Amino acid sequence: MTKYKLSYFPVKALAEPIRFLFSYAEIDFIDDRFDRNDWPTIKPTTPFGQVPVLEVDGKKICQSNAICRYLAKKCGLAGKNDWEELEIDATVDTIHDLRAKIAAYHYENNGTAKAEKLEIAKELVPFYVERLDEQAKKNGGYLVGGRLTWADIVLVSLLDYLNYMATYDIIEKAENLKTIRDNVLAEPKIKMWIEKRPNTEL
Amino acid sequence: MTKYKLSYFPVKALAEPIRFLFSYAEIDFIDDRFDRNDWPTIKPTTPFGQVPVLEVDGKKICQSNAICRYLAKKCGLAGKNDWEELEIDATVDTIHDLRAKIAAYHYENNGTAKAEKLEIAKELVPFYVERLDEQAKKNGGYLVGGRLTWADIVLVSLLDYLNYMATYDIIEKAENLKTIRDNVLAEPKIKMWIEKRPNTEL
C-alpha cells in the first residue's frame, strides 16, 4: 500500500487543503508537523526550499495545489471532462490570487508598503469574494458544475488562514460561499477530520 | 469548429505560454491585443478583473496556467499518468513562484521595500534556477518525464518576461535549461509562431 507523509509547519495554512482531501478520500497519511525551530535543518532537504512537501513511497513532491489536484482525481472531486477541469483549475488559481493579495499585506515588513498593500487588499478582497459568490450562486451552491469538487474543498479549508491574515471573516456577507462552507464542514469525513485534528489558530 | 479568442495587453508576459500552446497544437485563435488605454473599459467585462482571458465559443475563462493545462491535453503535452501530471503541475507552479519573487521586486513602488525585495530575489532566483537545472539534468534535458511537456513550454515562453523584470538572463549559467530553451525554440511550430508574432520587448 502506498505510504504518504505530509510535512508542514504545525498550522493549517497551505497544508490544510491536502489534509481535507486525504480525509475525504479516506487515505491514511502521516501528518508530520515539525517544530518551527527545525525549519533551517529541514529546508535544504525539500525540493525547492518550501513546504508543504508530500512524500509518496519516499518520493518527495512540493506545491500544495498540484498535490490537491492529484488527490482530487483519486476521490471523485476532479472535473468530469476537460472543460470542467479548466473551470475548477481557474477557480482554484483565483482563490490563490485572493490569498496572495491578503498575504502581500500580511507578510509585508515595511510600514509604508504595508499600508499601501492594505489599501489594495481592501478594494480587491471584497471584489474577489463577490465574484466568487456570484459564481457559487450560478452553480447551485457549489463553485463548479453544481456538485462538490476540490475547488470547494480548497476554499473552505483555506478560510481559517485567510481570515487570520485578513483579521476578519472575509465571506461574512457572501451567502452562497457561506452555504459552501456549511456543506463542506458537514461532510461526514471532513467533520471527523476537524474533530480529530490538532487545534491551531491558523 | 470551436472559436478561440485570447485577450491580453500587447505584450508576451502571461499570455505567451498560451500562444505557444495554441501554436504547438496548430489550433487557430484570435490574438486580441488591446491598447492599454482601453483596459479600464475592458477590466469590468472580465471574470475576475484580470487578463489573459480566453473566450471559447463565447464563454470567458481566466487564469493563464489553467488555460495552458487545458490546451496541453489537446496536443499531447500533458502527463501520461496521474503521477506525471503531478510532477508537471508542481514544476509549473514552481516556475510561477520564481516569477512571483522577481515580480514582487519589479512591481514594488515603495523604494525601501523594493530594495528589500531585491535582496530576497538575489538569493532565491539563483536557488530556483539551480534546482530546476538539476531537475532538467535528471530528466534528460526536459523538466519532466524525459520528453517535451507543457512545463518546458511554460518555462521557455515566460523567459523574455522574466528576464525583462530581472534585467538579466536568469538562465545564463543553467546549461540544462538553456538546452530546453534551444529545443523548444527549434520546434518547427513554435519557430513559425516566433517568426510571425508581433515584436514586443516583454
Short mmCIF file of C-alpha atoms in Angstrom, two decimals:
data_model
loop_
_atom_site.label_atom_id
_atom_site.label_comp_id
_atom_site.label_asym_id
_atom_site.label_seq_id
_atom_site.Cartn_x
_atom_site.Cartn_y
_atom_site.Cartn_z
CA MET A 1 0.00 0.00 0.00
CA THR A 2 1.27 3.46 -0.91
CA LYS A 3 2.69 5.38 2.07
CA TYR A 4 2.03 9.11 2.31
CA LYS A 5 3.81 11.56 4.61
CA LEU A 6 2.84 15.23 4.60
CA SER A 7 5.38 17.62 6.17
CA TYR A 8 4.50 21.18 7.18
CA PHE A 9 4.67 23.71 9.99
CA PRO A 10 2.29 22.99 12.91
CA VAL A 11 -0.53 25.03 11.34
CA LYS A 12 -3.40 24.67 8.88
CA ALA A 13 -2.49 27.26 6.18
CA LEU A 14 -1.33 25.69 2.88
CA ALA A 15 -1.33 22.09 4.13
CA GLU A 16 -4.96 22.06 5.21
CA PRO A 17 -6.47 21.62 1.69
CA ILE A 18 -4.28 18.50 1.34
CA ARG A 19 -5.33 17.21 4.78
CA PHE A 20 -9.01 17.78 3.89
CA LEU A 21 -8.58 15.83 0.63
CA PHE A 22 -6.76 12.92 2.31
CA SER A 23 -9.60 12.80 4.83
CA TYR A 24 -12.33 12.99 2.20
CA ALA A 25 -10.59 10.27 0.15
CA GLU A 26 -10.17 8.12 3.30
CA ILE A 27 -6.46 7.72 2.55
CA ASP A 28 -4.19 7.28 5.59
CA PHE A 29 -1.29 9.75 5.80
CA ILE A 30 1.39 10.72 8.28
CA ASP A 31 0.55 14.25 9.38
CA ASP A 32 4.12 15.38 10.09
CA ARG A 33 4.05 18.79 11.85
CA PHE A 34 7.59 19.92 12.55
CA ASP A 35 8.71 22.49 15.06
CA ARG A 36 9.49 25.92 13.54
CA ASN A 37 12.96 25.74 15.15
CA ASP A 38 13.76 22.72 12.96
CA TRP A 39 12.91 24.53 9.69
CA PRO A 40 16.52 25.61 8.88
CA THR A 41 17.56 21.92 9.01
CA ILE A 42 14.53 20.68 7.06
CA LYS A 43 14.50 23.41 4.38
CA PRO A 44 17.54 22.17 2.36
CA THR A 45 16.04 18.64 2.23
CA THR A 46 12.90 19.88 0.39
CA PRO A 47 12.75 20.02 -3.45
CA PHE A 48 12.52 23.84 -3.64
CA GLY A 49 13.03 25.14 -0.08
CA GLN A 50 9.28 25.17 0.52
CA VAL A 51 6.61 23.23 2.34
CA PRO A 52 4.15 21.53 2.28
CA VAL A 53 6.06 18.55 0.93
CA LEU A 54 4.39 15.22 0.29
CA GLU A 55 6.39 12.02 0.36
CA VAL A 56 4.80 9.26 -1.73
CA ASP A 57 6.62 5.98 -1.12
CA GLY A 58 9.76 8.04 -0.40
CA LYS A 59 9.48 10.35 -3.45
CA LYS A 60 9.21 14.00 -2.38
CA ILE A 61 6.94 16.43 -4.19
CA CYS A 62 6.02 20.04 -3.38
CA GLN A 63 3.28 22.51 -4.33
CA SER A 64 0.01 22.40 -2.40
CA ASN A 65 -2.24 22.91 -5.42
CA ALA A 66 -0.58 20.28 -7.57
CA ILE A 67 -0.90 17.78 -4.71
CA CYS A 68 -4.58 18.68 -4.20
CA ARG A 69 -5.35 18.10 -7.90
CA TYR A 70 -3.62 14.71 -7.68
CA LEU A 71 -5.67 13.66 -4.66
CA ALA A 72 -8.92 15.02 -6.11
CA LYS A 73 -8.57 12.56 -9.02
CA LYS A 74 -8.45 9.72 -6.50
CA CYS A 75 -11.76 10.56 -4.80
CA GLY A 76 -14.15 11.81 -7.48
CA LEU A 77 -13.64 15.53 -6.77
CA ALA A 78 -11.92 16.36 -10.08
CA GLY A 79 -13.75 17.62 -13.17
CA LYS A 80 -15.83 15.25 -15.30
CA ASN A 81 -14.30 16.49 -18.56
CA ASP A 82 -11.57 18.84 -19.83
CA TRP A 83 -13.81 21.91 -19.68
CA GLU A 84 -14.91 21.26 -16.07
CA GLU A 85 -11.28 20.65 -15.10
CA LEU A 86 -10.42 24.02 -16.65
CA GLU A 87 -13.20 25.71 -14.66
CA ILE A 88 -12.03 24.09 -11.40
CA ASP A 89 -8.36 24.95 -12.08
CA ALA A 90 -9.22 28.59 -12.91
CA THR A 91 -11.32 28.88 -9.75
CA VAL A 92 -8.62 27.41 -7.52
CA ASP A 93 -5.98 29.73 -9.03
CA THR A 94 -8.33 32.67 -8.43
CA ILE A 95 -8.71 31.66 -4.77
CA HIS A 96 -4.91 31.66 -4.52
CA ASP A 97 -4.76 35.10 -6.19
CA LEU A 98 -7.15 36.28 -3.46
CA ARG A 99 -4.82 34.69 -0.89
CA ALA A 100 -1.81 36.41 -2.46
CA LYS A 101 -3.44 39.84 -2.11
CA ILE A 102 -4.10 39.26 1.60
CA ALA A 103 -0.65 37.71 2.14
CA ALA A 104 1.12 40.61 0.37
CA TYR A 105 -0.29 42.90 3.06
CA HIS A 106 0.03 40.48 5.99
CA TYR A 107 3.68 39.49 5.36
CA GLU A 108 4.97 42.97 4.35
CA ASN A 109 7.55 44.19 6.89
CA ASN A 110 7.96 47.71 5.61
CA GLY A 111 5.42 50.03 7.30
CA THR A 112 4.66 52.32 4.34
CA ALA A 113 4.48 49.46 1.84
CA LYS A 114 2.21 47.54 4.25
CA ALA A 115 -0.23 50.46 4.39
CA GLU A 116 -0.24 50.65 0.57
CA LYS A 117 -0.89 46.92 0.25
CA LEU A 118 -3.71 47.14 2.80
CA GLU A 119 -5.43 49.69 0.55
CA ILE A 120 -5.12 47.31 -2.43
CA ALA A 121 -6.46 44.40 -0.35
CA LYS A 122 -9.38 46.50 0.95
CA GLU A 123 -10.52 47.02 -2.63
CA LEU A 124 -9.67 43.63 -4.14
CA VAL A 125 -10.70 41.17 -1.41
CA PRO A 126 -14.40 42.19 -1.44
CA PHE A 127 -14.29 42.22 -5.26
CA TYR A 128 -12.95 38.64 -5.50
CA VAL A 129 -15.33 37.43 -2.77
CA GLU A 130 -18.35 39.00 -4.50
CA ARG A 131 -17.48 37.47 -7.89
CA LEU A 132 -16.85 34.04 -6.33
CA ASP A 133 -20.18 34.38 -4.50
CA GLU A 134 -21.97 35.10 -7.83
CA GLN A 135 -20.23 32.08 -9.35
CA ALA A 136 -21.44 29.89 -6.47
CA LYS A 137 -24.99 31.21 -6.92
CA LYS A 138 -24.94 30.35 -10.64
CA ASN A 139 -23.63 26.85 -9.88
CA GLY A 140 -26.32 25.89 -7.37
CA GLY A 141 -24.33 26.36 -4.18
CA TYR A 142 -21.02 24.95 -5.44
CA LEU A 143 -18.14 26.68 -7.20
CA VAL A 144 -18.21 24.48 -10.32
CA GLY A 145 -20.62 22.10 -12.03
CA GLY A 146 -23.43 22.07 -9.44
CA ARG A 147 -21.71 19.48 -7.25
CA LEU A 148 -18.87 19.20 -4.73
CA THR A 149 -15.40 19.48 -6.34
CA TRP A 150 -11.94 20.11 -4.96
CA ALA A 151 -12.41 23.84 -5.64
CA ASP A 152 -14.96 23.93 -2.78
CA ILE A 153 -12.58 21.95 -0.55
CA VAL A 154 -9.71 24.38 -1.26
CA LEU A 155 -11.85 27.43 -0.48
CA VAL A 156 -13.25 26.12 2.79
CA SER A 157 -10.03 24.56 4.08
CA LEU A 158 -8.13 27.83 3.48
CA LEU A 159 -10.69 30.11 5.16
CA ASP A 160 -9.21 29.99 8.68
CA TYR A 161 -5.82 31.02 7.25
CA LEU A 162 -7.28 33.74 5.01
CA ASN A 163 -9.41 35.14 7.84
CA TYR A 164 -6.44 35.05 10.23
CA MET A 165 -4.34 37.11 7.80
CA ALA A 166 -7.21 39.47 6.93
CA THR A 167 -8.24 39.77 10.64
CA TYR A 168 -11.94 39.40 9.74
CA ASP A 169 -14.30 36.84 8.23
CA ILE A 170 -13.87 37.62 4.53
CA ILE A 171 -17.05 35.72 3.49
CA GLU A 172 -19.25 37.33 6.16
CA LYS A 173 -21.56 38.90 3.54
CA ALA A 174 -21.25 36.15 0.89
CA GLU A 175 -24.34 33.99 1.44
CA ASN A 176 -23.53 31.44 -1.27
CA LEU A 177 -19.95 30.94 -0.08
CA LYS A 178 -21.28 30.51 3.46
CA THR A 179 -23.52 27.73 2.13
CA ILE A 180 -20.45 26.07 0.60
CA ARG A 181 -18.65 26.36 3.95
CA ASP A 182 -21.60 24.82 5.80
CA ASN A 183 -21.91 21.99 3.28
CA VAL A 184 -18.21 21.11 3.20
CA LEU A 185 -17.89 21.22 7.00
CA ALA A 186 -20.99 18.98 7.28
CA GLU A 187 -19.45 16.26 5.04
CA PRO A 188 -19.07 13.33 7.50
CA LYS A 189 -15.43 12.58 6.55
CA ILE A 190 -14.42 16.25 6.78
CA LYS A 191 -16.29 16.58 10.08
CA MET A 192 -14.35 13.64 11.51
CA TRP A 193 -11.06 15.24 10.43
CA ILE A 194 -11.93 18.56 12.06
CA GLU A 195 -12.85 16.80 15.30
CA LYS A 196 -9.55 14.93 15.48
CA ARG A 197 -7.06 17.49 14.06
CA PRO A 198 -4.77 19.44 16.40
CA ASN A 199 -6.27 22.75 17.47
CA THR A 200 -4.27 25.63 15.94
CA GLU A 201 -5.08 29.31 15.39
CA LEU A 202 -4.14 29.45 11.69
CA MET B 1 -15.40 24.39 -35.16
CA THR B 2 -14.62 25.84 -31.74
CA LYS B 3 -13.70 29.55 -31.84
CA TYR B 4 -10.94 30.79 -29.52
CA LYS B 5 -10.20 34.44 -28.73
CA LEU B 6 -7.33 35.32 -26.39
CA SER B 7 -7.38 38.85 -24.94
CA TYR B 8 -4.35 40.46 -23.31
CA PHE B 9 -2.18 43.57 -23.24
CA PRO B 10 0.09 43.98 -26.32
CA VAL B 11 2.94 42.02 -24.70
CA LYS B 12 4.17 38.44 -24.25
CA ALA B 13 4.18 38.08 -20.43
CA LEU B 14 1.40 35.79 -19.09
CA ALA B 15 -0.32 35.25 -22.45
CA GLU B 16 2.76 33.90 -24.24
CA PRO B 17 2.59 30.35 -22.77
CA ILE B 18 -1.00 30.14 -24.10
CA ARG B 19 0.07 31.47 -27.52
CA PHE B 20 2.93 28.92 -27.65
CA LEU B 21 0.50 26.10 -26.84
CA PHE B 22 -2.07 27.20 -29.43
CA SER B 23 0.75 27.30 -31.98
CA TYR B 24 2.16 23.91 -30.99
CA ALA B 25 -1.34 22.40 -31.09
CA GLU B 26 -1.98 24.03 -34.51
CA ILE B 27 -5.25 25.50 -33.21
CA ASP B 28 -6.33 28.80 -34.77
CA PHE B 29 -7.03 31.61 -32.29
CA ILE B 30 -7.76 35.32 -32.39
CA ASP B 31 -4.73 37.00 -30.81
CA ASP B 32 -6.57 40.03 -29.40
CA ARG B 33 -4.01 42.58 -28.11
CA PHE B 34 -5.84 45.59 -26.71
CA ASP B 35 -4.46 49.06 -26.13
CA ARG B 36 -3.51 49.77 -22.50
CA ASN B 37 -5.76 52.85 -22.61
CA ASP B 38 -8.78 50.58 -23.13
CA TRP B 39 -8.06 48.45 -20.04
CA PRO B 40 -10.39 50.42 -17.67
CA THR B 41 -13.30 49.66 -20.06
CA ILE B 42 -12.31 46.01 -20.63
CA LYS B 43 -11.48 45.16 -16.98
CA PRO B 44 -15.11 45.01 -15.68
CA THR B 45 -16.07 42.65 -18.54
CA THR B 46 -13.52 40.01 -17.42
CA PRO B 47 -14.45 37.24 -14.93
CA PHE B 48 -12.12 38.46 -12.14
CA GLY B 49 -10.70 41.81 -13.33
CA GLN B 50 -7.65 40.07 -14.81
CA VAL B 51 -6.20 39.05 -18.15
CA PRO B 52 -5.34 36.90 -20.05
CA VAL B 53 -8.94 35.89 -20.74
CA LEU B 54 -9.78 33.15 -23.21
CA GLU B 55 -13.16 33.10 -24.93
CA VAL B 56 -14.17 29.61 -26.04
CA ASP B 57 -17.27 29.83 -28.24
CA GLY B 58 -18.26 32.96 -26.29
CA LYS B 59 -17.60 31.54 -22.78
CA LYS B 60 -14.96 33.57 -20.94
CA ILE B 61 -12.35 31.92 -18.73
CA CYS B 62 -9.31 33.39 -16.96
CA GLN B 63 -6.07 32.09 -15.41
CA SER B 64 -3.09 31.52 -17.66
CA ASN B 65 -1.99 28.25 -16.06
CA ALA B 66 -5.41 26.64 -16.08
CA ILE B 67 -5.76 27.52 -19.78
CA CYS B 68 -2.30 26.09 -20.55
CA ARG B 69 -3.15 22.79 -18.84
CA TYR B 70 -6.38 22.61 -20.88
CA LEU B 71 -4.54 23.15 -24.17
CA ALA B 72 -1.71 20.76 -23.23
CA LYS B 73 -4.28 17.94 -23.02
CA LYS B 74 -5.27 18.69 -26.63
CA CYS B 75 -1.78 18.31 -28.09
CA GLY B 76 -0.03 15.50 -26.20
CA LEU B 77 1.96 17.75 -23.86
CA ALA B 78 0.14 16.73 -20.65
CA GLY B 79 1.33 13.96 -18.31
CA LYS B 80 0.90 10.30 -19.29
CA ASN B 81 -0.49 9.35 -15.88
CA ASP B 82 -1.56 10.95 -12.57
CA TRP B 83 1.98 10.99 -11.16
CA GLU B 84 3.48 12.65 -14.23
CA GLU B 85 0.67 15.21 -14.22
CA LEU B 86 1.52 15.92 -10.56
CA GLU B 87 5.20 16.41 -11.46
CA ILE B 88 4.34 18.75 -14.33
CA ASP B 89 1.86 20.74 -12.19
CA ALA B 90 4.38 21.08 -9.33
CA THR B 91 7.08 22.23 -11.76
CA VAL B 92 4.83 24.81 -13.41
CA ASP B 93 3.74 26.17 -10.02
CA THR B 94 7.40 26.41 -9.00
CA ILE B 95 8.20 28.38 -12.18
CA HIS B 96 5.39 30.76 -11.19
CA ASP B 97 6.78 31.02 -7.64
CA LEU B 98 10.08 32.05 -9.23
CA ARG B 99 8.17 34.61 -11.33
CA ALA B 100 6.40 35.91 -8.19
CA LYS B 101 9.75 36.56 -6.45
CA ILE B 102 11.01 38.59 -9.43
CA ALA B 103 7.64 40.36 -9.85
CA ALA B 104 7.48 41.28 -6.13
CA TYR B 105 10.66 43.26 -6.66
CA HIS B 106 9.89 44.58 -10.14
CA TYR B 107 6.38 45.87 -9.34
CA GLU B 108 7.12 47.27 -5.85
CA ASN B 109 6.61 51.07 -5.84
CA ASN B 110 7.99 51.78 -2.37
CA GLY B 111 11.74 52.45 -2.57
CA THR B 112 12.78 50.79 0.71
CA ALA B 113 10.51 47.77 0.22
CA LYS B 114 11.83 47.41 -3.36
CA ALA B 115 15.42 47.25 -2.09
CA GLU B 116 14.41 44.59 0.47
CA LYS B 117 12.63 42.52 -2.20
CA LEU B 118 15.65 42.78 -4.49
CA GLU B 119 17.76 41.18 -1.75
CA ILE B 120 15.26 38.31 -1.46
CA ALA B 121 15.19 37.87 -5.26
CA LYS B 122 19.00 37.91 -5.45
CA GLU B 123 19.11 34.91 -3.14
CA LEU B 124 16.06 32.99 -4.34
CA VAL B 125 16.22 33.37 -8.13
CA PRO B 126 19.61 31.59 -8.49
CA PHE B 127 18.41 28.95 -5.99
CA TYR B 128 15.25 28.15 -8.00
CA VAL B 129 17.15 28.24 -11.31
CA GLU B 130 19.82 25.88 -9.99
CA ARG B 131 17.27 23.36 -8.67
CA LEU B 132 15.26 23.48 -11.91
CA ASP B 133 18.51 22.98 -13.83
CA GLU B 134 19.31 19.87 -11.73
CA GLN B 135 15.79 18.60 -12.39
CA ALA B 136 16.29 19.08 -16.15
CA LYS B 137 19.61 17.23 -15.96
CA LYS B 138 17.96 14.26 -14.21
CA ASN B 139 15.18 14.20 -16.79
CA GLY B 140 17.38 14.04 -19.86
CA GLY B 141 17.09 17.65 -20.97
CA TYR B 142 13.41 18.13 -20.19
CA LEU B 143 11.72 19.22 -16.97
CA VAL B 144 9.56 16.10 -16.57
CA GLY B 145 9.47 12.55 -17.90
CA GLY B 146 12.35 12.73 -20.41
CA ARG B 147 10.20 14.30 -23.13
CA LEU B 148 8.65 17.63 -24.09
CA THR B 149 5.71 18.59 -21.84
CA TRP B 150 3.87 21.86 -21.24
CA ALA B 151 6.20 22.54 -18.28
CA ASP B 152 9.03 23.14 -20.79
CA ILE B 153 6.74 25.33 -22.92
CA VAL B 154 5.76 27.45 -19.88
CA LEU B 155 9.38 27.97 -18.84
CA VAL B 156 10.66 28.95 -22.27
CA SER B 157 7.69 31.14 -23.24
CA LEU B 158 7.97 33.10 -19.97
CA LEU B 159 11.73 33.69 -20.18
CA ASP B 160 11.60 37.00 -22.07
CA TYR B 161 9.20 38.36 -19.42
CA LEU B 162 11.24 37.00 -16.50
CA ASN B 163 14.50 38.34 -17.93
CA TYR B 164 12.90 41.73 -18.64
CA MET B 165 11.78 42.03 -14.99
CA ALA B 166 15.07 40.67 -13.60
CA THR B 167 17.12 42.84 -16.04
CA TYR B 168 19.45 39.91 -16.83
CA ASP B 169 19.30 36.44 -18.41
CA ILE B 170 18.32 34.35 -15.38
CA ILE B 171 19.31 31.02 -17.01
CA GLU B 172 22.71 32.29 -18.21
CA LYS B 173 24.58 29.69 -16.12
CA ALA B 174 21.98 26.90 -16.31
CA GLU B 175 23.21 24.66 -19.11
CA ASN B 176 20.32 22.19 -18.97
CA LEU B 177 17.67 24.92 -19.01
CA LYS B 178 19.47 26.51 -21.96
CA THR B 179 19.16 23.16 -23.78
CA ILE B 180 15.42 23.20 -23.06
CA ARG B 181 15.22 26.75 -24.44
CA ASP B 182 17.11 25.76 -27.60
CA ASN B 183 14.96 22.66 -28.12
CA VAL B 184 11.62 24.42 -27.58
CA LEU B 185 12.57 27.34 -29.82
CA ALA B 186 13.69 24.87 -32.52
CA GLU B 187 10.29 23.09 -32.57
CA PRO B 188 9.03 23.91 -36.11
CA LYS B 189 5.55 25.04 -34.96
CA ILE B 190 6.99 27.25 -32.19
CA LYS B 191 9.57 28.65 -34.62
CA MET B 192 6.80 29.61 -37.03
CA TRP B 193 4.93 31.38 -34.23
CA ILE B 194 8.00 33.36 -33.17
CA GLU B 195 8.62 34.44 -36.76
CA LYS B 196 5.10 35.75 -37.21
CA ARG B 197 4.30 37.19 -33.75
CA PRO B 198 4.40 40.97 -33.18
CA ASN B 199 7.77 42.16 -31.93
CA THR B 200 7.47 43.37 -28.31
CA GLU B 201 10.05 43.97 -25.58
CA LEU B 202 8.35 41.91 -22.87
#
